């Protein structure tokens, strides 16, 4: 999800919005494809994707956050990740796992990735990642949704990440 996209739509021209959406679609398509993930669908300023393992999904999400920061004009992303079973039907996915990921995205802050218990459990022993527990929150359909902030190992949390402008560091 692109943070602040609704506000952007009020002040940008159609051409400017088209450029932002094109850049967003390119960075997500390239990022998901680079990790052999699958884009399930795009809904305006959001992308629903899947990956084969929690670790691949986490790496992909971290890369998407970085790519957005490095891409001029693209607002910071907010990402929610959940691990678990899904029902696949006609190219779409359904179920509690999808709903949890959506709720986590809503709770996430710009430049953050929030994960559910399943993702946290799957990633806690992986030295490439750091997890910071956050208090549970009540959201539509979930009374006390547990959440962890996902970071790359060694990354500082809670300090806000700064957006880079005009250059790429990857």
CSV table of C-alpha atoms in Angstrom, one decimal:
chain,number,residue,atom,x,y,z
A,1,UNK,CA,0.0,0.0,0.0
A,2,UNK,CA,1.3,3.5,-0.9
A,3,UNK,CA,1.1,5.7,2.2
A,4,UNK,CA,-0.6,9.0,1.6
A,5,UNK,CA,-1.9,8.1,-1.9
A,6,UNK,CA,-5.4,9.4,-1.2
A,7,UNK,CA,-4.0,12.8,-0.2
A,8,UNK,CA,-1.8,12.7,-3.3
A,9,UNK,CA,-4.8,12.2,-5.5
A,10,UNK,CA,-6.3,15.5,-4.4
A,11,UNK,CA,-3.3,17.6,-5.4
A,12,UNK,CA,-1.8,15.7,-8.4
A,13,UNK,CA,-2.8,15.9,-12.0
A,14,UNK,CA,-4.0,12.8,-13.8
A,15,UNK,CA,-0.6,12.6,-15.6
A,16,UNK,CA,1.3,12.9,-12.3
A,17,UNK,CA,-0.9,10.1,-10.8
A,18,UNK,CA,-0.3,8.0,-13.8
A,19,UNK,CA,3.5,8.4,-13.4
A,20,UNK,CA,3.3,7.5,-9.7
A,21,UNK,CA,1.2,4.4,-10.4
A,22,UNK,CA,3.4,3.3,-13.3
A,23,UNK,CA,6.5,3.6,-11.1
A,24,UNK,CA,4.8,1.7,-8.3
A,25,UNK,CA,3.6,-1.0,-10.6
A,26,UNK,CA,7.1,-1.4,-12.1
A,27,UNK,CA,8.9,-1.5,-8.8
A,28,UNK,CA,6.4,-4.1,-7.4
A,29,UNK,CA,6.3,-6.2,-10.5
A,30,UNK,CA,10.2,-6.3,-10.7
A,31,UNK,CA,10.6,-6.9,-7.0
A,32,UNK,CA,8.0,-9.7,-6.7
A,33,UNK,CA,9.4,-11.3,-9.9
A,34,UNK,CA,13.0,-11.1,-8.7
A,35,UNK,CA,12.0,-13.3,-5.8
A,36,UNK,CA,9.8,-15.7,-7.8
A,37,UNK,CA,6.8,-14.4,-6.0
A,38,UNK,CA,3.3,-14.0,-7.5
A,39,UNK,CA,1.2,-10.9,-7.8
A,40,UNK,CA,-2.3,-11.9,-7.1
A,41,UNK,CA,-3.9,-8.5,-7.9
A,42,UNK,CA,-3.5,-4.8,-7.7
A,43,UNK,CA,-6.2,-2.6,-6.2
A,44,UNK,CA,-5.5,1.0,-6.9
A,45,UNK,CA,-2.5,1.8,-4.7
A,46,UNK,CA,-2.2,-1.7,-3.2
A,47,UNK,CA,-0.7,-5.0,-4.4
A,48,UNK,CA,-1.5,-8.4,-3.0
A,49,UNK,CA,1.4,-10.8,-3.5
A,50,UNK,CA,2.4,-14.3,-2.4
A,51,UNK,CA,5.8,-16.0,-2.1
A,52,UNK,CA,6.8,-19.6,-1.5
A,53,UNK,CA,8.2,-19.2,2.0
A,54,UNK,CA,8.0,-16.7,4.8
A,55,UNK,CA,11.7,-15.8,4.4
A,56,UNK,CA,11.3,-15.1,0.7
A,57,UNK,CA,8.2,-13.0,1.5
A,58,UNK,CA,10.1,-11.1,4.1
A,59,UNK,CA,13.1,-10.4,1.8
A,60,UNK,CA,10.7,-9.3,-0.9
A,61,UNK,CA,8.9,-6.9,1.4
A,62,UNK,CA,12.2,-5.4,2.6
A,63,UNK,CA,13.3,-4.9,-1.0
A,64,UNK,CA,10.0,-3.3,-1.9
A,65,UNK,CA,10.3,-0.8,1.0
A,66,UNK,CA,13.9,0.0,-0.2
A,67,UNK,CA,12.8,0.3,-3.9
A,68,UNK,CA,10.0,2.7,-3.0
A,69,UNK,CA,12.4,4.9,-1.0
A,70,UNK,CA,14.8,4.9,-4.0
A,71,UNK,CA,12.1,5.7,-6.6
A,72,UNK,CA,11.4,9.4,-7.1
A,73,UNK,CA,7.8,10.3,-6.7
A,74,UNK,CA,6.7,7.0,-5.1
A,75,UNK,CA,5.3,7.5,-1.6
A,76,UNK,CA,6.6,5.3,1.2
A,77,UNK,CA,5.0,1.8,1.4
A,78,UNK,CA,3.2,0.2,4.2
A,79,UNK,CA,3.3,-3.6,4.2
A,80,UNK,CA,1.5,-6.2,6.1
A,81,UNK,CA,2.6,-9.9,5.9
A,82,UNK,CA,0.8,-13.0,7.2
A,83,UNK,CA,1.7,-16.7,6.9
A,84,UNK,CA,-0.8,-19.4,6.7
A,85,UNK,CA,-3.2,-21.2,4.5
A,86,UNK,CA,-5.3,-19.5,1.8
A,87,UNK,CA,-8.1,-20.6,-0.5
A,88,UNK,CA,-7.2,-20.1,-4.2
A,89,UNK,CA,-10.0,-19.6,-6.6
A,90,UNK,CA,-10.0,-18.1,-10.1
A,91,UNK,CA,-6.6,-16.5,-9.6
A,92,UNK,CA,-7.5,-14.8,-6.3
A,93,UNK,CA,-6.8,-15.8,-2.7
A,94,UNK,CA,-9.2,-15.8,0.3
A,95,UNK,CA,-9.2,-16.5,4.0
A,96,UNK,CA,-8.1,-15.4,7.3
A,97,UNK,CA,-4.4,-15.1,6.3
A,98,UNK,CA,-5.3,-12.6,3.6
A,99,UNK,CA,-7.5,-10.6,6.0
A,100,UNK,CA,-4.7,-10.5,8.6
A,101,UNK,CA,-2.2,-9.2,6.0
A,102,UNK,CA,-4.7,-6.5,5.0
A,103,UNK,CA,-5.3,-5.4,8.6
A,104,UNK,CA,-1.6,-5.3,9.3
A,105,UNK,CA,-1.1,-3.1,6.3
A,106,UNK,CA,-3.7,-0.7,7.7
A,107,UNK,CA,-1.9,-0.6,11.0
A,108,UNK,CA,1.5,-0.2,9.5
A,109,UNK,CA,3.3,3.2,9.3
A,110,UNK,CA,5.0,4.6,6.2
A,111,UNK,CA,8.2,2.6,5.5
A,112,UNK,CA,7.2,-0.2,7.9
A,113,UNK,CA,6.5,-3.9,7.5
A,114,UNK,CA,4.2,-5.5,10.1
A,115,UNK,CA,4.0,-9.3,10.4
A,116,UNK,CA,1.6,-11.7,12.2
A,117,UNK,CA,2.5,-14.4,14.6
A,118,UNK,CA,2.9,-17.0,11.9
A,119,UNK,CA,5.5,-14.9,10.1
A,120,UNK,CA,7.2,-13.9,13.3
A,121,UNK,CA,7.5,-17.6,14.4
A,122,UNK,CA,8.9,-18.5,11.0
A,123,UNK,CA,11.5,-15.7,10.9
A,124,UNK,CA,12.6,-15.5,14.5
A,125,UNK,CA,15.6,-17.8,14.1
A,126,UNK,CA,16.7,-16.3,10.7
A,127,UNK,CA,19.7,-14.1,11.3
A,128,UNK,CA,18.8,-11.9,8.2
A,129,UNK,CA,15.8,-10.4,10.1
A,130,UNK,CA,15.0,-8.6,13.3
A,131,UNK,CA,11.5,-8.5,14.8
A,132,UNK,CA,10.2,-5.9,17.3
A,133,UNK,CA,7.0,-6.8,19.1
A,134,UNK,CA,4.2,-4.2,19.2
A,135,UNK,CA,1.1,-4.3,21.3
A,136,UNK,CA,-1.9,-6.1,20.0
A,137,UNK,CA,-4.6,-3.9,18.4
A,138,UNK,CA,-8.3,-4.5,17.8
A,139,UNK,CA,-9.2,-4.2,14.1
A,140,UNK,CA,-12.2,-5.3,12.1
A,141,UNK,CA,-12.6,-9.0,12.5
A,142,UNK,CA,-9.7,-9.4,15.0
A,143,UNK,CA,-10.1,-8.5,18.7
A,144,UNK,CA,-6.4,-8.6,19.6
A,145,UNK,CA,-4.2,-8.8,16.5
A,146,UNK,CA,-0.6,-9.5,17.5
A,147,UNK,CA,2.0,-7.7,15.4
A,148,UNK,CA,5.7,-7.5,15.0
A,149,UNK,CA,7.7,-4.9,13.0
A,150,UNK,CA,10.0,-6.7,10.5
A,151,UNK,CA,13.5,-5.1,9.9
A,152,UNK,CA,16.6,-6.2,8.2
A,153,UNK,CA,19.1,-7.5,10.7
A,154,UNK,CA,21.1,-4.6,12.2
A,155,UNK,CA,18.5,-2.0,11.1
A,156,UNK,CA,17.6,0.6,13.7
A,157,UNK,CA,14.1,0.5,15.0
A,158,UNK,CA,12.1,2.7,16.2
A,159,UNK,CA,14.0,5.5,14.4
A,160,UNK,CA,12.2,6.6,11.3
A,161,UNK,CA,13.8,5.7,8.0
A,162,UNK,CA,14.6,8.6,5.8
A,163,UNK,CA,13.6,8.8,2.2
A,164,UNK,CA,16.4,9.3,-0.2
A,165,UNK,CA,15.7,11.7,-3.1
A,166,UNK,CA,17.3,11.7,-6.5
A,167,UNK,CA,19.7,8.8,-6.1
A,168,UNK,CA,19.7,5.1,-5.8
A,169,UNK,CA,21.8,3.1,-3.4
A,170,UNK,CA,21.1,-0.4,-4.5
